[in-house]
Short mmCIF file of C-alpha atoms in Angstrom, two decimals:
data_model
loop_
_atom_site.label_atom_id
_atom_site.label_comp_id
_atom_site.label_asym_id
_atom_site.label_seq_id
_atom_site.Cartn_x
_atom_site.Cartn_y
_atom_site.Cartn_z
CA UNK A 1 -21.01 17.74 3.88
CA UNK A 2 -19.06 19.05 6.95
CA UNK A 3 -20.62 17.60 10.32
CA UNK A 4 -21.36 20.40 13.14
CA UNK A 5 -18.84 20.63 15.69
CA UNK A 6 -21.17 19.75 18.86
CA UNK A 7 -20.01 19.80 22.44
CA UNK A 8 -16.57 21.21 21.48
CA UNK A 9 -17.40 24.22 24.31
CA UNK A 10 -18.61 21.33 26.86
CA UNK A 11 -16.07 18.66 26.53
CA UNK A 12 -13.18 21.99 26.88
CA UNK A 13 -14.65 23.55 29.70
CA UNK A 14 -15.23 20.17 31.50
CA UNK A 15 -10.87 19.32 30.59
CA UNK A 16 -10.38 22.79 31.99
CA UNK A 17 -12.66 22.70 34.96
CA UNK A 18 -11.07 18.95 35.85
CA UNK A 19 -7.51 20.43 35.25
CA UNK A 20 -7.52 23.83 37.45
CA UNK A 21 -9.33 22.03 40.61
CA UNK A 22 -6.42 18.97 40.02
CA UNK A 23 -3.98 21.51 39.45
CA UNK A 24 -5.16 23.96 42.36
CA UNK A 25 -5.47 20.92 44.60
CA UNK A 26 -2.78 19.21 44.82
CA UNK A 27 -1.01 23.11 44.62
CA UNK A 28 -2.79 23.17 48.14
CA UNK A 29 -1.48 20.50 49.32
CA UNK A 30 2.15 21.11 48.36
CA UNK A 31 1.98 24.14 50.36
CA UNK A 32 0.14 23.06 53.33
CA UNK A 33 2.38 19.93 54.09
CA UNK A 34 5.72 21.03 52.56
CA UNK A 35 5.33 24.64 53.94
CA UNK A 36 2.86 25.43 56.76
CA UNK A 37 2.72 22.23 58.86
CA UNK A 38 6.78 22.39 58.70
CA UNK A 39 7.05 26.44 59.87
CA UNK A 40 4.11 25.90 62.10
CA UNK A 41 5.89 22.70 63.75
CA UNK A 42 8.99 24.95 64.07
CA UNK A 43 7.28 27.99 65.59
CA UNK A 44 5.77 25.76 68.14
CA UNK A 45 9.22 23.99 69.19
CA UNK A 46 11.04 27.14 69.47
CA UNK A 47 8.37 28.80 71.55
CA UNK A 48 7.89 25.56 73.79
CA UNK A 49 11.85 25.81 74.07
CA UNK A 50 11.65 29.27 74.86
CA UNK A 51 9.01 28.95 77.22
CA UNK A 52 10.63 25.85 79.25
CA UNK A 53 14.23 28.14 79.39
CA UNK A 54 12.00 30.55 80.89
CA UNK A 55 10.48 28.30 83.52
CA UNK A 56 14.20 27.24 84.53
CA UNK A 57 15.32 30.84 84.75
CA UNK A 58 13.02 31.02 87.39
CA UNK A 59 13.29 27.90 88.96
CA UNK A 60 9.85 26.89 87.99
CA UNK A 61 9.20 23.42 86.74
#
């Protein structure tokens, strides 16, 4: 006699489940430290460079 296949559809979705929020984590944080914080970081010098060549074009300090 052939057993039943029991908690096939449980023990899959769990492996699934587990793998897309491992997946779409660390996904997230590939992209917020080795994208964003870098571009944002630059943004911010080059408008704080900006800014202080402004201030000495005007003589302000």
């Amino acid at each position: 006699m052939v057993k039943p296949i029991t908690g096939m559809l449980r023990k899959g979705l769990v492996l699934d489940l587990s793998v897309a929020f491992g997946l779409g984590t660390a996904s997230g944080y590939l992209w917020w430290y080795g994208f964003h914080i870098p571009r944002t970081r630059r943004r911010d010098l080059f408008y704080a460079k900006l800014e202080d060549e402004r201030a000495n074009a005007f003589g302000q300090v």
